[in-house]
Short mmCIF file of C-alpha atoms in Angstrom, two decimals:
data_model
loop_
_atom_site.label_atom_id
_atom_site.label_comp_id
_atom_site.label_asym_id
_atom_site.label_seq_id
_atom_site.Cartn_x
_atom_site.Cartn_y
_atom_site.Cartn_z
CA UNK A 1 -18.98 9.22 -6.08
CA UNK A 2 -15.26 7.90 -6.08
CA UNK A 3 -14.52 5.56 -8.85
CA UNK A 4 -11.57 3.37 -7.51
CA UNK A 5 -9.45 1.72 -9.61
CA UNK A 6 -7.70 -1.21 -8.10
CA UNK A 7 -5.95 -4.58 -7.33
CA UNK A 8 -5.57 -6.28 -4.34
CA UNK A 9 -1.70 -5.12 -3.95
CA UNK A 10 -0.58 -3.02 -0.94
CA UNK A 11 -0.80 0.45 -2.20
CA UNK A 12 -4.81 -0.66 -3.07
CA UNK A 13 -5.22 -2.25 0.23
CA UNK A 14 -4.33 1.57 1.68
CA UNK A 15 -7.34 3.44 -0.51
CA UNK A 16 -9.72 0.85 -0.11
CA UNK A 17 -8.98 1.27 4.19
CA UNK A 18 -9.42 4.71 3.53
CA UNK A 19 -12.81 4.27 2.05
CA UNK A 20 -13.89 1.83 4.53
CA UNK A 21 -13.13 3.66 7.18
CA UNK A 22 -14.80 6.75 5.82
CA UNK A 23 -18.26 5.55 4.48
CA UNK A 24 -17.38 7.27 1.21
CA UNK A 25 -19.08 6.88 -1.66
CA UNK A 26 -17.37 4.45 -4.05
CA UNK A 27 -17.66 1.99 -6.90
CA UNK A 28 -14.74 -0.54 -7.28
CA UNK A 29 -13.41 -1.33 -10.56
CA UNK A 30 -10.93 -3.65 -10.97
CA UNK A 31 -7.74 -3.70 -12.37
CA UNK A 32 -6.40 -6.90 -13.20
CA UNK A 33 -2.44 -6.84 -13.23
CA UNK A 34 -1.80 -10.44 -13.75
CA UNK A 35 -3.86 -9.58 -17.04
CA UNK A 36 -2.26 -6.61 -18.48
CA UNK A 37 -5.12 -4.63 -17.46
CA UNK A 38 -2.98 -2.25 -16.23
CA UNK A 39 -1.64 -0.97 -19.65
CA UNK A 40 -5.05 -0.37 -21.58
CA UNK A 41 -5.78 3.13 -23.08
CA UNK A 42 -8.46 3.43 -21.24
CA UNK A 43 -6.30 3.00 -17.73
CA UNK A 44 -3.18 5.14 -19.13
CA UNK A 45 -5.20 8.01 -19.22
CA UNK A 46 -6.34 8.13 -15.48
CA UNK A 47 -2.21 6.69 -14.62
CA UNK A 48 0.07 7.60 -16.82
CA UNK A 49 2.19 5.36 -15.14
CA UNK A 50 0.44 2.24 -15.36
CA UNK A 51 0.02 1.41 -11.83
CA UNK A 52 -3.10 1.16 -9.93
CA UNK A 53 -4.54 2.40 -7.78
CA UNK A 54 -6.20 5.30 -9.27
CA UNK A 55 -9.33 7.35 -8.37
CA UNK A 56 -11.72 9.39 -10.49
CA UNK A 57 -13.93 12.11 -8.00
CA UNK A 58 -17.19 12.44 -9.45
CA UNK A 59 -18.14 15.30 -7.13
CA UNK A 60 -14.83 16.97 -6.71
CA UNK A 61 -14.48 19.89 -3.97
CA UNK A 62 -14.49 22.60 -7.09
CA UNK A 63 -17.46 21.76 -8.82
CA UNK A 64 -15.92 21.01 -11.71
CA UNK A 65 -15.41 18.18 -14.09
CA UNK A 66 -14.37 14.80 -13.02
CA UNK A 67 -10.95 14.69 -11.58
CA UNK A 68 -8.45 11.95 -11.85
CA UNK A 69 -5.69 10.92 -9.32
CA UNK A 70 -2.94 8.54 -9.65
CA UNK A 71 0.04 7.16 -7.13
CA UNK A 72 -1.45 6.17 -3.63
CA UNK A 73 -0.04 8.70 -1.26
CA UNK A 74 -1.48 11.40 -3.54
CA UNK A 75 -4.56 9.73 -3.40
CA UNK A 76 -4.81 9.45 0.33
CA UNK A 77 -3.85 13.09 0.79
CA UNK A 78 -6.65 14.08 -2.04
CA UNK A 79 -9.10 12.07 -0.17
CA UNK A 80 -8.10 13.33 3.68
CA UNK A 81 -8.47 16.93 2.30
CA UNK A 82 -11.82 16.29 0.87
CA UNK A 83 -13.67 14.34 3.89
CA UNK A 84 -11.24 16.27 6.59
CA UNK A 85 -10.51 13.56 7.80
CA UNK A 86 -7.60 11.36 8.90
CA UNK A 87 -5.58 14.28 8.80
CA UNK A 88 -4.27 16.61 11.63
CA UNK A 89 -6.00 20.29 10.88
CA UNK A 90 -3.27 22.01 12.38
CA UNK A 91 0.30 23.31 10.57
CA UNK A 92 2.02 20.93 12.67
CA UNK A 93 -0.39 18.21 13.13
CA UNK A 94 -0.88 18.09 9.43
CA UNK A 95 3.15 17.70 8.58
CA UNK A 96 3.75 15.02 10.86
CA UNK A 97 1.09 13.10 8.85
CA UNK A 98 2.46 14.06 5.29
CA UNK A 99 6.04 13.02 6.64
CA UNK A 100 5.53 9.94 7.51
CA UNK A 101 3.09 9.23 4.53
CA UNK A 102 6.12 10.34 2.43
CA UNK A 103 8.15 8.22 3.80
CA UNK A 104 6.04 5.24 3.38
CA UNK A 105 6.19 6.36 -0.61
CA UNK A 106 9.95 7.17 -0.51
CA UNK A 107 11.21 4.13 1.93
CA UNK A 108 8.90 1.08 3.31
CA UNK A 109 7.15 0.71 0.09
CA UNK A 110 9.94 0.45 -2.13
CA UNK A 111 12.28 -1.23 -0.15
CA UNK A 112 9.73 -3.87 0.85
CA UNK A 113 8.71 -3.96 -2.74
CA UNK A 114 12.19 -5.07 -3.56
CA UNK A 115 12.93 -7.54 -0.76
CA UNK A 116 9.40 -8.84 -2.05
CA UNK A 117 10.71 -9.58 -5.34
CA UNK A 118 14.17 -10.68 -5.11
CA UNK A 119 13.55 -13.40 -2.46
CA UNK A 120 9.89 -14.40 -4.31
CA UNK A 121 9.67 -13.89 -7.54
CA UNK A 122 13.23 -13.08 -9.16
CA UNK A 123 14.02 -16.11 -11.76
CA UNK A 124 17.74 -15.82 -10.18
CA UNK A 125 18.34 -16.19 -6.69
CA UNK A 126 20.99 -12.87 -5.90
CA UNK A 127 22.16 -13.16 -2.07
CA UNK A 128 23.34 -9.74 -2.54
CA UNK A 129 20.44 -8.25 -3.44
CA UNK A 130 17.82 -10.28 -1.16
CA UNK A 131 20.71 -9.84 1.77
CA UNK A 132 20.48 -5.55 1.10
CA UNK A 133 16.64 -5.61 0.80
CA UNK A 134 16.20 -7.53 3.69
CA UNK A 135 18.03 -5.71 6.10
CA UNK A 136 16.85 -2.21 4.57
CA UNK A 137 13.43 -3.64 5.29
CA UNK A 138 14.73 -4.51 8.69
CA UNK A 139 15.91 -0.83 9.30
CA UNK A 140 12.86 0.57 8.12
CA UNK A 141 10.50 -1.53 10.42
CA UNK A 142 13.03 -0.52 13.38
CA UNK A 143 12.51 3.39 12.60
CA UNK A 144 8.84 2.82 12.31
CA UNK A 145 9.17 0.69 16.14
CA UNK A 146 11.07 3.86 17.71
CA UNK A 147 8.66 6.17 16.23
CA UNK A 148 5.69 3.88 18.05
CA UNK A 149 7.25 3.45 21.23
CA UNK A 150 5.92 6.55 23.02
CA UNK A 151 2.58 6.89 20.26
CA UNK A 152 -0.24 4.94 19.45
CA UNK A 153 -0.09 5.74 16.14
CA UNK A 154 2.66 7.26 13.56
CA UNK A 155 1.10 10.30 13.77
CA UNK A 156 -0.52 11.04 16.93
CA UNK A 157 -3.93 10.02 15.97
CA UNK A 158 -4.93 7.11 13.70
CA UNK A 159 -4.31 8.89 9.97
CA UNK A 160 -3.47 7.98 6.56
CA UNK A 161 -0.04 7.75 7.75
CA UNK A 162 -1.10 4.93 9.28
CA UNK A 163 -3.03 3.06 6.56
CA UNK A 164 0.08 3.84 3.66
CA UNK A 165 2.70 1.70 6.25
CA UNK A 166 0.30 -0.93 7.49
CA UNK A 167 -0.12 -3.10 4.00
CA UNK A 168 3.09 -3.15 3.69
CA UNK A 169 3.76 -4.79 7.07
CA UNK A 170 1.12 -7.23 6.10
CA UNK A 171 3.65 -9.85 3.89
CA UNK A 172 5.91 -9.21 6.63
CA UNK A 173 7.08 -13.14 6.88
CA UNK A 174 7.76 -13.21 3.10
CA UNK A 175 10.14 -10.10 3.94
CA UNK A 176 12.14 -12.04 6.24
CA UNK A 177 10.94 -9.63 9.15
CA UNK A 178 9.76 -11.18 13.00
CA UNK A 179 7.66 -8.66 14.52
CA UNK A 180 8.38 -9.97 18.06
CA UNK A 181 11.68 -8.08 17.09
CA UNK A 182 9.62 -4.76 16.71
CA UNK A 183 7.19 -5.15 19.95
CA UNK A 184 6.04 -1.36 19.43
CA UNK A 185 5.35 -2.07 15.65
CA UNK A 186 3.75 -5.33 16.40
CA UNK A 187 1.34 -3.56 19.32
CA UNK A 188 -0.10 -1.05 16.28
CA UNK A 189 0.07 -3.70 13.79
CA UNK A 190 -2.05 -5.47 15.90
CA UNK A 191 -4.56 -2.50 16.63
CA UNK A 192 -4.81 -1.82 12.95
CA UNK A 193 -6.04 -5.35 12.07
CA UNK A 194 -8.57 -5.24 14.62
CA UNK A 195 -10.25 -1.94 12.90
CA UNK A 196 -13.59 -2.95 11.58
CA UNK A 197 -12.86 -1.10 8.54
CA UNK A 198 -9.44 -2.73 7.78
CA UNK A 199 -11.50 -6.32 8.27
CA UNK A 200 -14.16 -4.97 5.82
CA UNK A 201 -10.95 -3.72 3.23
CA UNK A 202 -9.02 -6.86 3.06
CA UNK A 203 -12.44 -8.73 3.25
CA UNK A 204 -13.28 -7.34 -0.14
CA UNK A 205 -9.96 -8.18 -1.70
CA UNK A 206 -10.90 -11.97 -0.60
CA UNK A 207 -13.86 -11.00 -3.33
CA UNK A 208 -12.22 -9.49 -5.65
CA UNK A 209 -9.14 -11.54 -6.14
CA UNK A 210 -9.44 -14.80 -4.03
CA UNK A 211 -6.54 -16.70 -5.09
CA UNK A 212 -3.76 -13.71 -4.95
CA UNK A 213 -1.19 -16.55 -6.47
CA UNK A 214 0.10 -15.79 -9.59
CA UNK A 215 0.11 -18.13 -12.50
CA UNK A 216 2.73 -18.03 -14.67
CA UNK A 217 1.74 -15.85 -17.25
CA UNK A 218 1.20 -13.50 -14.57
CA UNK A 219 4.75 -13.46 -13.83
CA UNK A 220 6.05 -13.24 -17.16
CA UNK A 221 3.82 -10.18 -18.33
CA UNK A 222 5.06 -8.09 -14.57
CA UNK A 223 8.61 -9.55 -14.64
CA UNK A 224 9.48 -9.84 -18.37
CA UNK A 225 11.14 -13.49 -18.24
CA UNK A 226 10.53 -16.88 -18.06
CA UNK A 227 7.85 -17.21 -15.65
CA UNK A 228 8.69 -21.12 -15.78
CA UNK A 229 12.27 -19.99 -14.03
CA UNK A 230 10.02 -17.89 -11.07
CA UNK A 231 9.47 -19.04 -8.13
#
């Protein structure tokens, strides 16, 4: 049994895909950002870093106690490794996949991350900054449309590659991006949203958190200001 720890935020979107697609045993509990609940004891000790998501394996591959993992891409390799699945087998099969799910951590995430909260929430609006996340965000969807144009997928076969870039594509409007300008990304972004399992994973956020706006208390406990001054 997989105890997930999560929020209806990109990087959870990518473990509860995982899970869906998988069949895996899991119980969902979640973690409330707009409410702190990010930052209780309890929490810190599964993610140190208070961020979600986090996992806790039950049943983990060496018998042993319950083990915790924190930060998404480390989650998605921990759970590819113990299914063996949604990972290439081979040396090079299995790189290609860990690239590109590195880069998602390293690049797309972050950078989208940013361009998300300079041009949505930031309580001053900084052309510079929304003007450098938006066409970093721009660059990284056009490496991700090169790598697609002779591939179905990132990685060869659908893999967690896959899952770690597509919630991020998701807001892509609110990150000034046109995916008619990215035909190869918009073809897989496309496939990816038909998957049953993606449906069933973005269904359940509807559950969990069905109005995703946040108030403005919300704001000021993430952003540290005025939340009257976000918008």
């Amino acid at each position: 049994m997989i105890d997930l720890y999560y929020w209806t935020t990109p990087n959870g979107h990518k473990i509860t895909m995982f899970l869906e697609e998988t069949g895996l045993p899991h119980r969902i509990v979640p973690i409330n950002i707009g409410k702190g609940e990010q930052f209780a004891p309890e929490f810190l000790k599964i993610s140190p870093n208070n961020r979600m998501p986090a996992i806790v394996d039950h049943a983990p591959a060496d018998g042993g106690a319950p083990l915790s993992v924190f930060e998404s891409g480390a989650i998605l390799l921990y759970l590819a490794d113990k299914t063996g699945r949604f990972i290439a087998p081979d040396l090079r099969g299995r790189t290609e996949t860990i690239q590109w799910l590195f880069w998602q951590m390293g690049g797309l995430g972050p950078m989208a991350g940013q361009n998300h909260h300079f041009t949505q929430y930031a309580p001053e609006k900084i052309p510079y900054a929304i003007e450098r996340y938006t066409k970093e965000t721009a660059r990284l969807y056009a490496v991700l449309n090169k790598r697609l144009a002779d591939r179905e997928f990132v990685a060869g076969d659908y893999s967690i590659a896959d899952m770690a870039c597509y919630p991020w594509i998701v807001p892509h409007e609110k990150q000034g991006q046109n995916l008619d300008d990215f035909p190869n990304l918009k073809r897989w972004f496309a496939a990816i949203g038909e998957r049953p399992a993606t449906q069933r994973a973005y269904a359940l956020a509807k559950q969990i958190n069905p109005a995703p706006v946040m108030d403005d208390a919300a704001k000021k406990l993430l952003f540290g200001q005025d939340a009257k001054t976000v918008r």
